[in-house]
CSV table of C-alpha atoms in Angstrom, one decimal:
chain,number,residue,atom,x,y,z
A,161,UNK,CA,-25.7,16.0,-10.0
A,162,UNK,CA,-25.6,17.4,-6.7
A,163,UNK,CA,-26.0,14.9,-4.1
A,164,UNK,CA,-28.9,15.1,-2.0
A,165,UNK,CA,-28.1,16.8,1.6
A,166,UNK,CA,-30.3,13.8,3.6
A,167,UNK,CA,-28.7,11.2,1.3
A,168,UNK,CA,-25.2,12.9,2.7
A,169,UNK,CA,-25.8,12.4,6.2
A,170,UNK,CA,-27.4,9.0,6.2
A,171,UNK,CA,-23.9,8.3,4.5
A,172,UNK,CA,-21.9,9.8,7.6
A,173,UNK,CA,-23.1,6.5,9.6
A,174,UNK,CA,-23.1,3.9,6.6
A,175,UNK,CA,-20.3,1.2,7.4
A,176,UNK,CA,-21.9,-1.6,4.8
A,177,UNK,CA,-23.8,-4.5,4.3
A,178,UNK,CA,-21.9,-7.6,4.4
A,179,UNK,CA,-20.1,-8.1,8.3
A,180,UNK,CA,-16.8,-9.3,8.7
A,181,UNK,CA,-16.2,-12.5,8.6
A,182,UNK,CA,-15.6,-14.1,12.5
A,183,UNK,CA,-12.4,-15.5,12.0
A,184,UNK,CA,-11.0,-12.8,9.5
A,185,UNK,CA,-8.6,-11.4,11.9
A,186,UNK,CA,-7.2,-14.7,12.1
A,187,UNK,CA,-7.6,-16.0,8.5
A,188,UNK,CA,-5.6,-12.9,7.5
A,189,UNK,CA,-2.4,-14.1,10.2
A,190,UNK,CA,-2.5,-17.4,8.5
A,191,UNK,CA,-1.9,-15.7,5.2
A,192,UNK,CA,0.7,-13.4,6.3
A,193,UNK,CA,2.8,-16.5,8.4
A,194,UNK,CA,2.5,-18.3,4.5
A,195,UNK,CA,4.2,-14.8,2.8
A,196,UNK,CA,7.1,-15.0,5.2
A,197,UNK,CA,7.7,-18.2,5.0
A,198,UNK,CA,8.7,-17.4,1.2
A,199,UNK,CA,12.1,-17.4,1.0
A,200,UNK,CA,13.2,-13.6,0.1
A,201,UNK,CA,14.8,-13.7,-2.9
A,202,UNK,CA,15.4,-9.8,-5.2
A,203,UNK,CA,17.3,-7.8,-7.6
A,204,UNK,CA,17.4,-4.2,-9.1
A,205,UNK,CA,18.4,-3.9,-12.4
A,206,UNK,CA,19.0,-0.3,-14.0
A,207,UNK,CA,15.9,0.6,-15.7
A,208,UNK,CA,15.7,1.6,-19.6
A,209,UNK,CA,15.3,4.9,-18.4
A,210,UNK,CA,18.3,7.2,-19.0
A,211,UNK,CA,20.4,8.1,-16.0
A,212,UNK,CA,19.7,11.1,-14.3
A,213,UNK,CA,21.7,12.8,-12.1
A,214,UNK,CA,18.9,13.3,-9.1
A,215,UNK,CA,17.4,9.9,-9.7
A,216,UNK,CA,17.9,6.8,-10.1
A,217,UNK,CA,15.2,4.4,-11.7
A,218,UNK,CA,15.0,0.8,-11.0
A,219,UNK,CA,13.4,-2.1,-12.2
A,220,UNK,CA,13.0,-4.3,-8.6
A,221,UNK,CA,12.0,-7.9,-9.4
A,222,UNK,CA,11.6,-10.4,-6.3
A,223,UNK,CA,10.0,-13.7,-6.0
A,224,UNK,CA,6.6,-13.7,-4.6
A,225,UNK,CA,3.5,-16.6,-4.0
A,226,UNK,CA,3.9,-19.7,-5.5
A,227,UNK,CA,7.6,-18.9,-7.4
A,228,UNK,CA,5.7,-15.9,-9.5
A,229,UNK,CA,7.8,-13.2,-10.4
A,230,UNK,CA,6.8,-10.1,-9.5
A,231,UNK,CA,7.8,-6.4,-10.4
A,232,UNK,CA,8.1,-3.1,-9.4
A,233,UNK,CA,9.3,0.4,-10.4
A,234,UNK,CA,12.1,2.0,-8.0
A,235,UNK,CA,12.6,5.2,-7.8
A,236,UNK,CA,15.4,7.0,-5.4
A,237,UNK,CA,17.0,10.0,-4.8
A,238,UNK,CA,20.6,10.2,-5.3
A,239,UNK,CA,21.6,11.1,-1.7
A,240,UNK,CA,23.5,9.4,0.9
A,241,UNK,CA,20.9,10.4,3.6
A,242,UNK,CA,17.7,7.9,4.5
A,243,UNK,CA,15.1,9.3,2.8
A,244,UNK,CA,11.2,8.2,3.1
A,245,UNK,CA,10.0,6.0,1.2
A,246,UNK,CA,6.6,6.1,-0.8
A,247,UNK,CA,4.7,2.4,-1.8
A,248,UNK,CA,2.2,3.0,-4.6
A,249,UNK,CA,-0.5,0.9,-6.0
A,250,UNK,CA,-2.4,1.5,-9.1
A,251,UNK,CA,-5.6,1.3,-10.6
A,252,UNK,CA,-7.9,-1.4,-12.3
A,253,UNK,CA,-6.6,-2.9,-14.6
A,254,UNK,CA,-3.8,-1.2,-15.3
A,255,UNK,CA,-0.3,-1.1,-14.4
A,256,UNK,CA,2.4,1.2,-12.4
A,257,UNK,CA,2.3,5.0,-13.8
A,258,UNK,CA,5.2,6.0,-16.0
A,259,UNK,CA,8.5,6.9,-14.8
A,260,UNK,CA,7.8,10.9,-15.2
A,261,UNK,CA,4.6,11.1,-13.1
A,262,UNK,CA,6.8,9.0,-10.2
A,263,UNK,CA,9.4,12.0,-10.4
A,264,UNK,CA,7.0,14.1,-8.4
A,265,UNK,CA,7.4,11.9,-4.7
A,266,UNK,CA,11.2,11.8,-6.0
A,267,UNK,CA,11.4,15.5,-6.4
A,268,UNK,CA,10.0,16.1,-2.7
A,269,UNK,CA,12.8,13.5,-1.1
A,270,UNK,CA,11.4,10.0,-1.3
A,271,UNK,CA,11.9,7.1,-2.7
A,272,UNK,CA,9.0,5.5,-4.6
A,273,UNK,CA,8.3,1.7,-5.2
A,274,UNK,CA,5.3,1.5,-7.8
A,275,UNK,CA,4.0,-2.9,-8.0
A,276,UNK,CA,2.8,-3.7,-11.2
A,277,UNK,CA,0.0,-5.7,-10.1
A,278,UNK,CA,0.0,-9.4,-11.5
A,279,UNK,CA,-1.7,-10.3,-14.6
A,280,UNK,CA,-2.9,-6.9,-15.0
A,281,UNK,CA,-1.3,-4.2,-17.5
A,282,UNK,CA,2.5,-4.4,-16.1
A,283,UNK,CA,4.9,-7.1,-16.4
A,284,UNK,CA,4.3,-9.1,-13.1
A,285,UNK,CA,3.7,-12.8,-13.5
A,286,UNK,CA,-0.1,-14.1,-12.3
A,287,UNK,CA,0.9,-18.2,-12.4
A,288,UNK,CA,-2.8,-18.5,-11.9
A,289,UNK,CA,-3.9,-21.7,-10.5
A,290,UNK,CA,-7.8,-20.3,-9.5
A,291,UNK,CA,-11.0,-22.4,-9.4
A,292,UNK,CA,-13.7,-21.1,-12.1
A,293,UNK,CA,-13.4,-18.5,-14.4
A,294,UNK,CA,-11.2,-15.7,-14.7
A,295,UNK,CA,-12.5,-14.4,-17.9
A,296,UNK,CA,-14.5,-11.8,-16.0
A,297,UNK,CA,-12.2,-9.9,-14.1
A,298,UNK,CA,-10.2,-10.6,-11.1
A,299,UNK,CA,-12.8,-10.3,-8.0
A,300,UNK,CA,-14.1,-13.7,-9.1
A,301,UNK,CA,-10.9,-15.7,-9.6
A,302,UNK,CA,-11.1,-18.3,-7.7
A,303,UNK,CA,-14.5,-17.7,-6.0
A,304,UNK,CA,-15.2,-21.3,-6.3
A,305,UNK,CA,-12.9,-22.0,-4.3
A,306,UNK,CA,-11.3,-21.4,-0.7
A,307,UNK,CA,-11.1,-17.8,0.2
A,308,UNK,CA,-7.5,-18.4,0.5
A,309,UNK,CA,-7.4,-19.2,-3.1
A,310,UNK,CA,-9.2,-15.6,-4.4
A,311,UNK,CA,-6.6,-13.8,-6.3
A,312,UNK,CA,-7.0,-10.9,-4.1
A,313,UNK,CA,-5.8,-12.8,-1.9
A,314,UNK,CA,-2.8,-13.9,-3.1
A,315,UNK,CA,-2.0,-10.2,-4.1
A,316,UNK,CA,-2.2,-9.1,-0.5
A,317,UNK,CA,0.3,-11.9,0.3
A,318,UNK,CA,2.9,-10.6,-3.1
A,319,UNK,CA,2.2,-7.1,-1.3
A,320,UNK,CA,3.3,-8.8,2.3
A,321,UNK,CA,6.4,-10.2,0.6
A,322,UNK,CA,7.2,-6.7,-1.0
A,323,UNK,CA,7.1,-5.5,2.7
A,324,UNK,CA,10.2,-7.5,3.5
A,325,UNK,CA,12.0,-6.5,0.5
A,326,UNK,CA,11.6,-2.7,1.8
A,327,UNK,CA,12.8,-3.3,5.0
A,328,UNK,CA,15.6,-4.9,3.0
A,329,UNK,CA,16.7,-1.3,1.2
A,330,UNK,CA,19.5,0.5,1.5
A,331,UNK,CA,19.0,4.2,2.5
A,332,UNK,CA,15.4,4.2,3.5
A,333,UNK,CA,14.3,5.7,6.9
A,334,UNK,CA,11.5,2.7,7.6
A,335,UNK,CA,10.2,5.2,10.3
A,336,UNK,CA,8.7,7.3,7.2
A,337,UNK,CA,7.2,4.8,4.7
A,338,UNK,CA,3.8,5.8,3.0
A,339,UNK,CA,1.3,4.3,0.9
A,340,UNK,CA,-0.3,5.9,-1.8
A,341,UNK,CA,-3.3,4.8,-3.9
A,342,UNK,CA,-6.5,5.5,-5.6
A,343,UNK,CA,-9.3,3.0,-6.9
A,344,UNK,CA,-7.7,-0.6,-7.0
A,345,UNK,CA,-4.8,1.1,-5.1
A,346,UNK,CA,-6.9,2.8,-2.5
A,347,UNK,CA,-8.1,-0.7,-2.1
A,348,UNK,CA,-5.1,-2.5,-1.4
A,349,UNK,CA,-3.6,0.3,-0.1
A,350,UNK,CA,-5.6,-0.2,3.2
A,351,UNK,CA,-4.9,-3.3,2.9
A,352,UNK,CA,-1.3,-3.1,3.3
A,353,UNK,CA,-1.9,-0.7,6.3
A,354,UNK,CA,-3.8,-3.2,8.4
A,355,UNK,CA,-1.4,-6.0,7.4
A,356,UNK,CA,1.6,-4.7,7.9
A,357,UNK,CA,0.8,-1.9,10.8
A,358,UNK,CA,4.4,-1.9,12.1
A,359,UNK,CA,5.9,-0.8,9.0
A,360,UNK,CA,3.3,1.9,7.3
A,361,UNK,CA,3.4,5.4,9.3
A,362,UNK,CA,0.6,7.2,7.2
A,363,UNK,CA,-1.5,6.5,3.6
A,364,UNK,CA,-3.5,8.9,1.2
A,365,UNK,CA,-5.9,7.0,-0.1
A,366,UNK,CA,-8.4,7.7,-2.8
A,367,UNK,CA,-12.1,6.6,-3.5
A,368,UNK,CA,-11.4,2.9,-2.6
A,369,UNK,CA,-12.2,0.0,-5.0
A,370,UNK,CA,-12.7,-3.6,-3.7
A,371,UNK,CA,-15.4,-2.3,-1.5
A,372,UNK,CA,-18.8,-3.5,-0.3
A,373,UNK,CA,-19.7,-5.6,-2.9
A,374,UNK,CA,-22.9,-7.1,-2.0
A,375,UNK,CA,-24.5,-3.2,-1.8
A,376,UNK,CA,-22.7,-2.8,-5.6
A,377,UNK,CA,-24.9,-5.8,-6.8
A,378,UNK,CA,-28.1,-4.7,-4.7
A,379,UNK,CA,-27.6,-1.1,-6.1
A,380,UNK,CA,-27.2,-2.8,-9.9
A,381,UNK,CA,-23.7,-0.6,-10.7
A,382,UNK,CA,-21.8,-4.2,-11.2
A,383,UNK,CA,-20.1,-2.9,-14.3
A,384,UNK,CA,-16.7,-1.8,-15.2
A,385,UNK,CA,-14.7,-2.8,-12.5
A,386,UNK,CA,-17.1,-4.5,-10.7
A,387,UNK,CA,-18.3,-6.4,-13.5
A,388,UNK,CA,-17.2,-9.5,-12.6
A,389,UNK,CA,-19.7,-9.9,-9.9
A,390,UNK,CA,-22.4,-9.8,-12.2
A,391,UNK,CA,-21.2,-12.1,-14.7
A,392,UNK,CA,-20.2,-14.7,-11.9
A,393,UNK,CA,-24.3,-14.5,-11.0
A,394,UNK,CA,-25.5,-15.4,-14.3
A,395,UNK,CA,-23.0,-18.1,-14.9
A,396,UNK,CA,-22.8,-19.9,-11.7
A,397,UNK,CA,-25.9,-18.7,-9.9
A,398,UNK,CA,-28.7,-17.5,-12.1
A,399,UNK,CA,-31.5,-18.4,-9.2
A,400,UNK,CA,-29.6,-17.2,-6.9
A,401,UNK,CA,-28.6,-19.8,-4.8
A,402,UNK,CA,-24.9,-19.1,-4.3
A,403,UNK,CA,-25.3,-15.8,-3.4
A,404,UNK,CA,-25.0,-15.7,0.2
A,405,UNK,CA,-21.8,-18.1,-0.3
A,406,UNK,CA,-20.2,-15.5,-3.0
A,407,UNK,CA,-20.5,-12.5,-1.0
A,408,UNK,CA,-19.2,-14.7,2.4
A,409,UNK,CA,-15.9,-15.3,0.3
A,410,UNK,CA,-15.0,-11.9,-0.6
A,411,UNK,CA,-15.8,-10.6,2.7
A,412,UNK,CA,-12.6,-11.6,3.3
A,413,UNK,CA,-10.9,-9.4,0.5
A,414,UNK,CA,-13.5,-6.4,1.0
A,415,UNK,CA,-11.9,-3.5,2.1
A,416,UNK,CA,-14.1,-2.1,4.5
A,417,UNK,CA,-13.1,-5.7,6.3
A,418,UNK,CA,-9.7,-4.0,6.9
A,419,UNK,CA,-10.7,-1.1,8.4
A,420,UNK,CA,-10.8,-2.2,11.9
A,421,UNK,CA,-6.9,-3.1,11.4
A,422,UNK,CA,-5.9,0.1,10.4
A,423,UNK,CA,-3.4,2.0,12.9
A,424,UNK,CA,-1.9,5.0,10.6
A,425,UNK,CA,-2.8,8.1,10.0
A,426,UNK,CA,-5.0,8.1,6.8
A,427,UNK,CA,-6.1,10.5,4.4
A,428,UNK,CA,-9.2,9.7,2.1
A,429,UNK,CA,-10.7,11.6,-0.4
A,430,UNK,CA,-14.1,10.5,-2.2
A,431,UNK,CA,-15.5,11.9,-5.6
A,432,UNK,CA,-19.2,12.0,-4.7
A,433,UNK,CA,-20.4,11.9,-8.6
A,434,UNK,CA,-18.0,8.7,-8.9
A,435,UNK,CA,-20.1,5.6,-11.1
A,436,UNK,CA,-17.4,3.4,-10.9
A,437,UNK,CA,-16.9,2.6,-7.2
A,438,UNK,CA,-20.1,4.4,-6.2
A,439,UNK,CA,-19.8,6.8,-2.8
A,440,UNK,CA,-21.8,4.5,-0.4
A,441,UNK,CA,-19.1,1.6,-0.7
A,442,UNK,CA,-16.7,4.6,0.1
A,443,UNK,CA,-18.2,6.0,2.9
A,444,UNK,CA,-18.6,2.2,4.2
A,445,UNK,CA,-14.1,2.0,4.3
A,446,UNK,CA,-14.1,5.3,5.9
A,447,UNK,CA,-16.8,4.8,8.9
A,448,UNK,CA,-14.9,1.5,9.8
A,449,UNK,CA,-11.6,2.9,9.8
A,450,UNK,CA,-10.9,3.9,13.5
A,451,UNK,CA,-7.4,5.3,13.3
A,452,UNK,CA,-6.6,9.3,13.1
A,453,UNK,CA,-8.7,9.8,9.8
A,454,UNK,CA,-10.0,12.6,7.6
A,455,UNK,CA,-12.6,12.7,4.7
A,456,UNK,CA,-12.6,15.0,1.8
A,457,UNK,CA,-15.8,14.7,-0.1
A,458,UNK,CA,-15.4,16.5,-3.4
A,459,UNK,CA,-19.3,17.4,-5.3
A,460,UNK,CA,-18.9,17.1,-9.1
A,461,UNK,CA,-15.9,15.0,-9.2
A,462,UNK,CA,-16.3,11.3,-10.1
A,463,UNK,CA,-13.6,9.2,-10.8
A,464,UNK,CA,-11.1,10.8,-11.8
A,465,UNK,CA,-7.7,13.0,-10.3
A,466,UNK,CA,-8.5,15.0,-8.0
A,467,UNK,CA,-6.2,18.3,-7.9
A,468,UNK,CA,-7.0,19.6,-4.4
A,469,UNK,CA,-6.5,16.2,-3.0
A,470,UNK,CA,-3.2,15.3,-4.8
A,471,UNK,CA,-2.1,18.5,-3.2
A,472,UNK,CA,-3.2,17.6,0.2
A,473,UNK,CA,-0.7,15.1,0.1
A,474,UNK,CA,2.3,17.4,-0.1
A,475,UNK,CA,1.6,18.5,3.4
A,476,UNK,CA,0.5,15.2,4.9
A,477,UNK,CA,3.7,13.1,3.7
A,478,UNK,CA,6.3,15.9,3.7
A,479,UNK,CA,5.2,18.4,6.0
A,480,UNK,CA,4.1,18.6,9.1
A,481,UNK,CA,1.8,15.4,8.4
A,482,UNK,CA,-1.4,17.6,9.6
A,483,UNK,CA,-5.1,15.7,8.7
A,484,UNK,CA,-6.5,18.8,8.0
């Protein structure tokens, strides 16, 4: 269904309902100082994947929060010249995409490290440790606790770590590294841009997840990947009386809390038919964002690939980077 041309424009100034938290900026510094202080410890281990005389494909294991062990796919051209580097996050819950579908960043010249995000569909360790229930999906892990405690959290801080270990590479031209990611990955994608701003030179990202979640409940589309919110409400606060304290914590992990941080160049593309991560929480990531930025609002497409926009990312990673 067409979305209504008034409904559009009140969207162009929409930037959500929950504000950042006061002291996020420095609640997010105090996070990051407790990710370097992990001592960096990696391998990469030939994957299953026959050899191939372009490519190479990696397994890349390193130690993140807490001892866990995380993992990643590695992709590389076989060159002797620095090449770019692509970091790519995937969807909820899921895992990283197969080797073939990496090829394609491998075949333009890049190198390509895909994290398998923990306790989700890849192989990455979650040690857990959260307050509460987890039985509902990861927003609410560890809600009843600290915000420093939310498994978001703690993925942002695996994510910081993984940042070291690509500085670490061999052959990568750290002038050139890009993040890539849709849903969940748009999600922490920006995240990883306003975290580590002096290492991330542009990011395509695509209808964020992890987004506004106090309009999600308000707008009753807590479901599927947001279903955790609504489960956490009728467990632990059926009157209501925790709310205000729920949607406090994961301002801190809300993405549209990041925007202010963001420095790169970034590329977004919303489906405006989307029911998962519905187009308001979108629009609420892109009007905060207040680096070089352009939207591409596509009418029928919900959540799902996009064609036009995965092609819009040739050009913006390999080319001549235009946000066009």
């Amino acid at each position: 269904m067409p979305m209504p041309t008034e409904m559009r424009t009140a969207l162009e100034s929409y930037r959500g309902c929950t504000p950042v938290p006061a002291d996020f900026d420095d609640f997010w510094a105090a996070r990051m100082a407790e990710a370097d202080a992990v001592p960096l410890s990696f391998e990469l281990v030939p994957s299953d994947v026959p050899a191939y005389p372009t490519c190479e494909f990696l397994d890349l294991w390193y130690t993140g929060m807490g001892g866990a062990r995380i993992h990643a796919k590695y992709l590389r051209p076989r060159t002797k010249d620095p090449v770019p580097l692509v970091l790519q996050f995937h969807g909820y819950p899921g895992s990283s995409r197969s080797w073939l579908e990496q090829c394609s960043f491998v075949g333009m010249g890049m190198a390509l490290v895909a994290l398998d995000c923990p306790g989700q569909g890849g192989p990455s360790q979650d040690l857990g440790g959260f307050m509460g229930t987890t039985v509902a999906g990861h927003i609410v892990a560890g809600l009843d606790g600290d915000p420093s405690g939310l498994y978001y959290t703690r993925l942002h801080q695996h994510i910081r770590v993984l940042c070291r270990v690509v500085r670490e590479l061999s052959g990568i031209d750290l002038s050139r590294v890009f993040v890539n990611g849709a849903s969940q990955g748009g999600g922490l994608g920006l995240a990883t841009c306003a975290l580590n701003p002096d290492l991330v030179s542009r990011a395509a990202i695509l209808y964020p997840f992890l987004s506004d979640f106090r309009l999600v409940w308000e707008l009753g589309l807590d479901v599927v990947a947001y279903d955790g919110i609504g489960h956490f409400s009728r467990w632990f606060s059926a009157s209501g009386e925790r709310q205000e304290e729920a949607f406090s914590k994961l301002a801190y992990v809300d993405t549209k809390s990041f925007a202010h941080l963001v420095r790169c160049p970034v590329l977004f593309g919303t489906g405006l038919d989307d029911r998962v991560v519905p187009p308001p929480t979108q629009f609420a990531v892109y009007n905060n964002l207040t680096c070089p930025k352009a939207h591409h609002a596509y009418p029928g497409f919900a959540h799902e690939e996009i064609q036009e926009f995965d092609d819009l990312i040739i050009d913006f990673f390999c080319g001549e980077g235009r946000l066009s």
